[in-house]
Amino acid sequence: MKPRLPGLTGAIHLIARRPAFTPIGGVLQESMMKILVAAALMLSAANAHAQASASDYPSCDLKGQRALKGDMGGSITDPRQAHVSVRANILEADLGNARIARHLTQATADSLYDRVEAARAGADRHTKRQGFLSAGEVASYDRELDAVAMQLCRHVAAPVQDATGSVGDYLQHRAASLNSRIDRAVRKRSLTRREAAKLHRAVGQVQTEAGHLQTVDGTIGRPDADRMNQRLTDVERVLTHQP
């Protein structure tokens, strides 16, 4: 049977038990001990971070997300439609945060975001056509949002090391999507032109700032990215009349 190599903790215990026969040996033993203890502390901190990271994203609590209740108002006329809407808002905000933290590639973030938008649009379409969203339909949309959330949470637990695309790309993609939704809301008369202009202005400020920082600094720092992503989330909430 092939002997098992001791892990990091086992190596520390082996060195601690090994006698120092010479002064030089004692110095080496002490130095090795310090290195291994430091490595153990770093590994422990990394594991703790990996285990806690998923809990920082509300979308990972599938049971809690399925129990969400949204507010009705404006284009949101059905309780089940409101549920899909508020859940989509949270999931899109989590996707933004995960992209900013570079847990997701640009392509993956865009793909997942588009799936959430498709679920939201489907719920809105069914509600408008029927006057309500059935239990079966909301269950179908919940399953789709569950699938997106589970994919997001797998990436959060195991960050992507070769993430491509910039944070600025993600913010610009989300901003463009919001601008299109604002225009659709005006056409449907669920937003006045004055309200739409205010939202377009908020989105435009994010686009301008993100473009400036990306051009001048070559990157967007985490505090700035979080702040701009939150401003886009605020626009999203106004669009869906959610608190």
mmCIF file with all atom_site columns, C-alpha atoms in Angstrom, residues 44-174:
data_model
loop_
_atom_site.group_PDB
_atom_site.id
_atom_site.type_symbol
_atom_site.label_atom_id
_atom_site.label_alt_id
_atom_site.label_comp_id
_atom_site.label_asym_id
_atom_site.label_entity_id
_atom_site.label_seq_id
_atom_site.pdbx_PDB_ins_code
_atom_site.Cartn_x
_atom_site.Cartn_y
_atom_site.Cartn_z
_atom_site.occupancy
_atom_site.B_iso_or_equiv
_atom_site.pdbx_formal_charge
_atom_site.auth_seq_id
_atom_site.auth_comp_id
_atom_site.auth_asym_id
_atom_site.auth_atom_id
_atom_site.pdbx_PDB_model_num
ATOM 1   C CA . SER A 1 44  ? -7.799  28.397 6.864   1.00 0.00 ? 44  SER A CA 1
ATOM 2   C CA . ALA A 1 45  ? -8.693  31.988 5.984   1.00 0.00 ? 45  ALA A CA 1
ATOM 3   C CA . ALA A 1 46  ? -9.074  31.096 2.306   1.00 0.00 ? 46  ALA A CA 1
ATOM 4   C CA . ASN A 1 47  ? -11.382 28.185 3.136   1.00 0.00 ? 47  ASN A CA 1
ATOM 5   C CA . ALA A 1 48  ? -13.482 30.375 5.420   1.00 0.00 ? 48  ALA A CA 1
ATOM 6   C CA . HIS A 1 49  ? -13.813 32.979 2.666   1.00 0.00 ? 49  HIS A CA 1
ATOM 7   C CA . ALA A 1 50  ? -14.839 30.371 0.092   1.00 0.00 ? 50  ALA A CA 1
ATOM 8   C CA . GLN A 1 51  ? -17.464 28.917 2.421   1.00 0.00 ? 51  GLN A CA 1
ATOM 9   C CA . ALA A 1 52  ? -18.924 32.317 3.306   1.00 0.00 ? 52  ALA A CA 1
ATOM 10  C CA . SER A 1 53  ? -18.871 33.840 -0.175  1.00 0.00 ? 53  SER A CA 1
ATOM 11  C CA . ALA A 1 54  ? -22.064 32.195 -1.417  1.00 0.00 ? 54  ALA A CA 1
ATOM 12  C CA . SER A 1 55  ? -24.001 33.461 1.615   1.00 0.00 ? 55  SER A CA 1
ATOM 13  C CA . ASP A 1 56  ? -23.195 37.027 0.532   1.00 0.00 ? 56  ASP A CA 1
ATOM 14  C CA . TYR A 1 57  ? -25.536 36.556 -2.443  1.00 0.00 ? 57  TYR A CA 1
ATOM 15  C CA . PRO A 1 58  ? -29.270 36.462 -1.526  1.00 0.00 ? 58  PRO A CA 1
ATOM 16  C CA . SER A 1 59  ? -30.061 34.576 -4.741  1.00 0.00 ? 59  SER A CA 1
ATOM 17  C CA . CYS A 1 60  ? -28.263 31.518 -3.336  1.00 0.00 ? 60  CYS A CA 1
ATOM 18  C CA . ASP A 1 61  ? -31.035 31.085 -0.754  1.00 0.00 ? 61  ASP A CA 1
ATOM 19  C CA . LEU A 1 62  ? -33.422 29.372 -3.163  1.00 0.00 ? 62  LEU A CA 1
ATOM 20  C CA . LYS A 1 63  ? -36.042 28.631 -0.506  1.00 0.00 ? 63  LYS A CA 1
ATOM 21  C CA . GLY A 1 64  ? -36.099 32.248 0.624   1.00 0.00 ? 64  GLY A CA 1
ATOM 22  C CA . GLN A 1 65  ? -36.209 33.527 -2.952  1.00 0.00 ? 65  GLN A CA 1
ATOM 23  C CA . ARG A 1 66  ? -39.171 31.317 -3.813  1.00 0.00 ? 66  ARG A CA 1
ATOM 24  C CA . ALA A 1 67  ? -41.072 32.786 -0.851  1.00 0.00 ? 67  ALA A CA 1
ATOM 25  C CA . LEU A 1 68  ? -40.505 36.418 -1.907  1.00 0.00 ? 68  LEU A CA 1
ATOM 26  C CA . LYS A 1 69  ? -43.498 38.706 -2.324  1.00 0.00 ? 69  LYS A CA 1
ATOM 27  C CA . GLY A 1 70  ? -43.228 41.793 -4.503  1.00 0.00 ? 70  GLY A CA 1
ATOM 28  C CA . ASP A 1 71  ? -45.242 44.992 -4.551  1.00 0.00 ? 71  ASP A CA 1
ATOM 29  C CA . MET A 1 72  ? -47.786 45.684 -7.275  1.00 0.00 ? 72  MET A CA 1
ATOM 30  C CA . GLY A 1 73  ? -47.953 48.993 -9.075  1.00 0.00 ? 73  GLY A CA 1
ATOM 31  C CA . GLY A 1 74  ? -47.496 50.437 -12.545 1.00 0.00 ? 74  GLY A CA 1
ATOM 32  C CA . SER A 1 75  ? -47.011 47.584 -15.006 1.00 0.00 ? 75  SER A CA 1
ATOM 33  C CA . ILE A 1 76  ? -46.942 45.040 -12.160 1.00 0.00 ? 76  ILE A CA 1
ATOM 34  C CA . THR A 1 77  ? -50.596 44.025 -11.774 1.00 0.00 ? 77  THR A CA 1
ATOM 35  C CA . ASP A 1 78  ? -50.465 40.478 -10.409 1.00 0.00 ? 78  ASP A CA 1
ATOM 36  C CA . PRO A 1 79  ? -48.923 39.113 -7.163  1.00 0.00 ? 79  PRO A CA 1
ATOM 37  C CA . ARG A 1 80  ? -47.154 36.271 -8.966  1.00 0.00 ? 80  ARG A CA 1
ATOM 38  C CA . GLN A 1 81  ? -45.803 38.674 -11.580 1.00 0.00 ? 81  GLN A CA 1
ATOM 39  C CA . ALA A 1 82  ? -44.547 40.864 -8.708  1.00 0.00 ? 82  ALA A CA 1
ATOM 40  C CA . HIS A 1 83  ? -42.778 37.826 -7.229  1.00 0.00 ? 83  HIS A CA 1
ATOM 41  C CA . VAL A 1 84  ? -40.951 37.117 -10.495 1.00 0.00 ? 84  VAL A CA 1
ATOM 42  C CA . SER A 1 85  ? -40.065 40.800 -10.852 1.00 0.00 ? 85  SER A CA 1
ATOM 43  C CA . VAL A 1 86  ? -38.555 41.288 -7.393  1.00 0.00 ? 86  VAL A CA 1
ATOM 44  C CA . ARG A 1 87  ? -36.701 37.984 -7.626  1.00 0.00 ? 87  ARG A CA 1
ATOM 45  C CA . ALA A 1 88  ? -35.273 39.007 -11.000 1.00 0.00 ? 88  ALA A CA 1
ATOM 46  C CA . ASN A 1 89  ? -34.123 42.327 -9.500  1.00 0.00 ? 89  ASN A CA 1
ATOM 47  C CA . ILE A 1 90  ? -32.215 40.561 -6.735  1.00 0.00 ? 90  ILE A CA 1
ATOM 48  C CA . LEU A 1 91  ? -30.685 38.031 -9.101  1.00 0.00 ? 91  LEU A CA 1
ATOM 49  C CA . GLU A 1 92  ? -29.535 40.707 -11.538 1.00 0.00 ? 92  GLU A CA 1
ATOM 50  C CA . ALA A 1 93  ? -27.969 42.704 -8.690  1.00 0.00 ? 93  ALA A CA 1
ATOM 51  C CA . ASP A 1 94  ? -26.143 39.551 -7.533  1.00 0.00 ? 94  ASP A CA 1
ATOM 52  C CA . LEU A 1 95  ? -24.916 38.918 -11.078 1.00 0.00 ? 95  LEU A CA 1
ATOM 53  C CA . GLY A 1 96  ? -23.567 42.455 -11.147 1.00 0.00 ? 96  GLY A CA 1
ATOM 54  C CA . ASN A 1 97  ? -21.756 41.993 -7.861  1.00 0.00 ? 97  ASN A CA 1
ATOM 55  C CA . ALA A 1 98  ? -20.337 38.625 -8.943  1.00 0.00 ? 98  ALA A CA 1
ATOM 56  C CA . ARG A 1 99  ? -19.079 40.104 -12.206 1.00 0.00 ? 99  ARG A CA 1
ATOM 57  C CA . ILE A 1 100 ? -17.468 43.036 -10.393 1.00 0.00 ? 100 ILE A CA 1
ATOM 58  C CA . ALA A 1 101 ? -15.763 40.575 -8.033  1.00 0.00 ? 101 ALA A CA 1
ATOM 59  C CA . ARG A 1 102 ? -14.593 38.667 -11.152 1.00 0.00 ? 102 ARG A CA 1
ATOM 60  C CA . HIS A 1 103 ? -16.334 35.464 -10.157 1.00 0.00 ? 103 HIS A CA 1
ATOM 61  C CA . LEU A 1 104 ? -17.957 35.440 -13.615 1.00 0.00 ? 104 LEU A CA 1
ATOM 62  C CA . THR A 1 105 ? -16.580 35.958 -17.092 1.00 0.00 ? 105 THR A CA 1
ATOM 63  C CA . GLN A 1 106 ? -18.170 38.736 -19.147 1.00 0.00 ? 106 GLN A CA 1
ATOM 64  C CA . ALA A 1 107 ? -19.796 36.214 -21.480 1.00 0.00 ? 107 ALA A CA 1
ATOM 65  C CA . THR A 1 108 ? -21.261 34.196 -18.596 1.00 0.00 ? 108 THR A CA 1
ATOM 66  C CA . ALA A 1 109 ? -22.581 37.295 -16.818 1.00 0.00 ? 109 ALA A CA 1
ATOM 67  C CA . ASP A 1 110 ? -24.242 38.553 -20.017 1.00 0.00 ? 110 ASP A CA 1
ATOM 68  C CA . SER A 1 111 ? -25.752 35.145 -20.768 1.00 0.00 ? 111 SER A CA 1
ATOM 69  C CA . LEU A 1 112 ? -27.209 34.731 -17.263 1.00 0.00 ? 112 LEU A CA 1
ATOM 70  C CA . TYR A 1 113 ? -28.473 38.317 -17.231 1.00 0.00 ? 113 TYR A CA 1
ATOM 71  C CA . ASP A 1 114 ? -30.289 37.734 -20.538 1.00 0.00 ? 114 ASP A CA 1
ATOM 72  C CA . ARG A 1 115 ? -31.930 34.581 -19.143 1.00 0.00 ? 115 ARG A CA 1
ATOM 73  C CA . VAL A 1 116 ? -33.244 36.549 -16.153 1.00 0.00 ? 116 VAL A CA 1
ATOM 74  C CA . GLU A 1 117 ? -34.561 39.260 -18.474 1.00 0.00 ? 117 GLU A CA 1
ATOM 75  C CA . ALA A 1 118 ? -36.264 36.606 -20.619 1.00 0.00 ? 118 ALA A CA 1
ATOM 76  C CA . ALA A 1 119 ? -38.031 35.209 -17.534 1.00 0.00 ? 119 ALA A CA 1
ATOM 77  C CA . ARG A 1 120 ? -39.143 38.679 -16.476 1.00 0.00 ? 120 ARG A CA 1
ATOM 78  C CA . ALA A 1 121 ? -40.407 39.512 -19.985 1.00 0.00 ? 121 ALA A CA 1
ATOM 79  C CA . GLY A 1 122 ? -42.264 36.192 -20.185 1.00 0.00 ? 122 GLY A CA 1
ATOM 80  C CA . ALA A 1 123 ? -44.035 36.809 -16.883 1.00 0.00 ? 123 ALA A CA 1
ATOM 81  C CA . ASP A 1 124 ? -44.991 40.322 -18.008 1.00 0.00 ? 124 ASP A CA 1
ATOM 82  C CA . ARG A 1 125 ? -46.250 39.026 -21.355 1.00 0.00 ? 125 ARG A CA 1
ATOM 83  C CA . HIS A 1 126 ? -48.409 36.286 -19.827 1.00 0.00 ? 126 HIS A CA 1
ATOM 84  C CA . THR A 1 127 ? -49.846 38.664 -17.251 1.00 0.00 ? 127 THR A CA 1
ATOM 85  C CA . LYS A 1 128 ? -50.732 41.262 -19.880 1.00 0.00 ? 128 LYS A CA 1
ATOM 86  C CA . ARG A 1 129 ? -52.369 38.692 -22.178 1.00 0.00 ? 129 ARG A CA 1
ATOM 87  C CA . GLN A 1 130 ? -54.310 36.811 -19.491 1.00 0.00 ? 130 GLN A CA 1
ATOM 88  C CA . GLY A 1 131 ? -54.683 39.425 -16.780 1.00 0.00 ? 131 GLY A CA 1
ATOM 89  C CA . PHE A 1 132 ? -52.880 37.135 -14.321 1.00 0.00 ? 132 PHE A CA 1
ATOM 90  C CA . LEU A 1 133 ? -49.981 34.701 -13.956 1.00 0.00 ? 133 LEU A CA 1
ATOM 91  C CA . SER A 1 134 ? -50.978 31.119 -13.189 1.00 0.00 ? 134 SER A CA 1
ATOM 92  C CA . ALA A 1 135 ? -49.402 28.926 -10.498 1.00 0.00 ? 135 ALA A CA 1
ATOM 93  C CA . GLY A 1 136 ? -47.959 26.679 -13.185 1.00 0.00 ? 136 GLY A CA 1
ATOM 94  C CA . GLU A 1 137 ? -46.416 29.594 -15.049 1.00 0.00 ? 137 GLU A CA 1
ATOM 95  C CA . VAL A 1 138 ? -44.806 31.135 -11.970 1.00 0.00 ? 138 VAL A CA 1
ATOM 96  C CA . ALA A 1 139 ? -43.451 27.692 -11.042 1.00 0.00 ? 139 ALA A CA 1
ATOM 97  C CA . SER A 1 140 ? -41.852 27.479 -14.498 1.00 0.00 ? 140 SER A CA 1
ATOM 98  C CA . TYR A 1 141 ? -40.239 30.908 -14.116 1.00 0.00 ? 141 TYR A CA 1
ATOM 99  C CA . ASP A 1 142 ? -39.047 30.008 -10.616 1.00 0.00 ? 142 ASP A CA 1
ATOM 100 C CA . ARG A 1 143 ? -37.340 26.912 -12.018 1.00 0.00 ? 143 ARG A CA 1
ATOM 101 C CA . GLU A 1 144 ? -35.556 29.016 -14.628 1.00 0.00 ? 144 GLU A CA 1
ATOM 102 C CA . LEU A 1 145 ? -34.447 31.577 -12.042 1.00 0.00 ? 145 LEU A CA 1
ATOM 103 C CA . ASP A 1 146 ? -33.348 28.704 -9.768  1.00 0.00 ? 146 ASP A CA 1
ATOM 104 C CA . ALA A 1 147 ? -31.169 27.381 -12.590 1.00 0.00 ? 147 ALA A CA 1
ATOM 105 C CA . VAL A 1 148 ? -29.556 30.783 -13.124 1.00 0.00 ? 148 VAL A CA 1
ATOM 106 C CA . ALA A 1 149 ? -29.023 31.227 -9.368  1.00 0.00 ? 149 ALA A CA 1
ATOM 107 C CA . MET A 1 150 ? -27.426 27.790 -8.989  1.00 0.00 ? 150 MET A CA 1
ATOM 108 C CA . GLN A 1 151 ? -25.015 28.506 -11.830 1.00 0.00 ? 151 GLN A CA 1
ATOM 109 C CA . LEU A 1 152 ? -24.152 31.862 -10.247 1.00 0.00 ? 152 LEU A CA 1
ATOM 110 C CA . CYS A 1 153 ? -23.576 30.299 -6.829  1.00 0.00 ? 153 CYS A CA 1
ATOM 111 C CA . ARG A 1 154 ? -21.285 27.609 -8.209  1.00 0.00 ? 154 ARG A CA 1
ATOM 112 C CA . HIS A 1 155 ? -19.068 30.353 -9.632  1.00 0.00 ? 155 HIS A CA 1
ATOM 113 C CA . VAL A 1 156 ? -19.159 32.304 -6.376  1.00 0.00 ? 156 VAL A CA 1
ATOM 114 C CA . ALA A 1 157 ? -17.971 29.247 -4.433  1.00 0.00 ? 157 ALA A CA 1
ATOM 115 C CA . ALA A 1 158 ? -15.219 28.623 -6.997  1.00 0.00 ? 158 ALA A CA 1
ATOM 116 C CA . PRO A 1 159 ? -14.124 31.942 -8.535  1.00 0.00 ? 159 PRO A CA 1
ATOM 117 C CA . VAL A 1 160 ? -13.166 31.935 -12.201 1.00 0.00 ? 160 VAL A CA 1
ATOM 118 C CA . GLN A 1 161 ? -9.424  32.416 -12.494 1.00 0.00 ? 161 GLN A CA 1
ATOM 119 C CA . ASP A 1 162 ? -9.307  33.353 -16.188 1.00 0.00 ? 162 ASP A CA 1
ATOM 120 C CA . ALA A 1 163 ? -12.116 35.916 -16.145 1.00 0.00 ? 163 ALA A CA 1
ATOM 121 C CA . THR A 1 164 ? -12.109 37.928 -19.358 1.00 0.00 ? 164 THR A CA 1
ATOM 122 C CA . GLY A 1 165 ? -13.724 41.234 -20.186 1.00 0.00 ? 165 GLY A CA 1
ATOM 123 C CA . SER A 1 166 ? -13.780 44.266 -17.941 1.00 0.00 ? 166 SER A CA 1
ATOM 124 C CA . VAL A 1 167 ? -16.137 45.422 -15.210 1.00 0.00 ? 167 VAL A CA 1
ATOM 125 C CA . GLY A 1 168 ? -16.813 48.390 -17.475 1.00 0.00 ? 168 GLY A CA 1
ATOM 126 C CA . ASP A 1 169 ? -18.098 46.014 -20.173 1.00 0.00 ? 169 ASP A CA 1
ATOM 127 C CA . TYR A 1 170 ? -20.589 44.518 -17.742 1.00 0.00 ? 170 TYR A CA 1
ATOM 128 C CA . LEU A 1 171 ? -21.828 47.930 -16.544 1.00 0.00 ? 171 LEU A CA 1
ATOM 129 C CA . GLN A 1 172 ? -22.239 49.131 -20.125 1.00 0.00 ? 172 GLN A CA 1
ATOM 130 C CA . HIS A 1 173 ? -24.157 45.972 -21.060 1.00 0.00 ? 173 HIS A CA 1
ATOM 131 C CA . ARG A 1 174 ? -26.491 46.326 -18.094 1.00 0.00 ? 174 ARG A CA 1
#
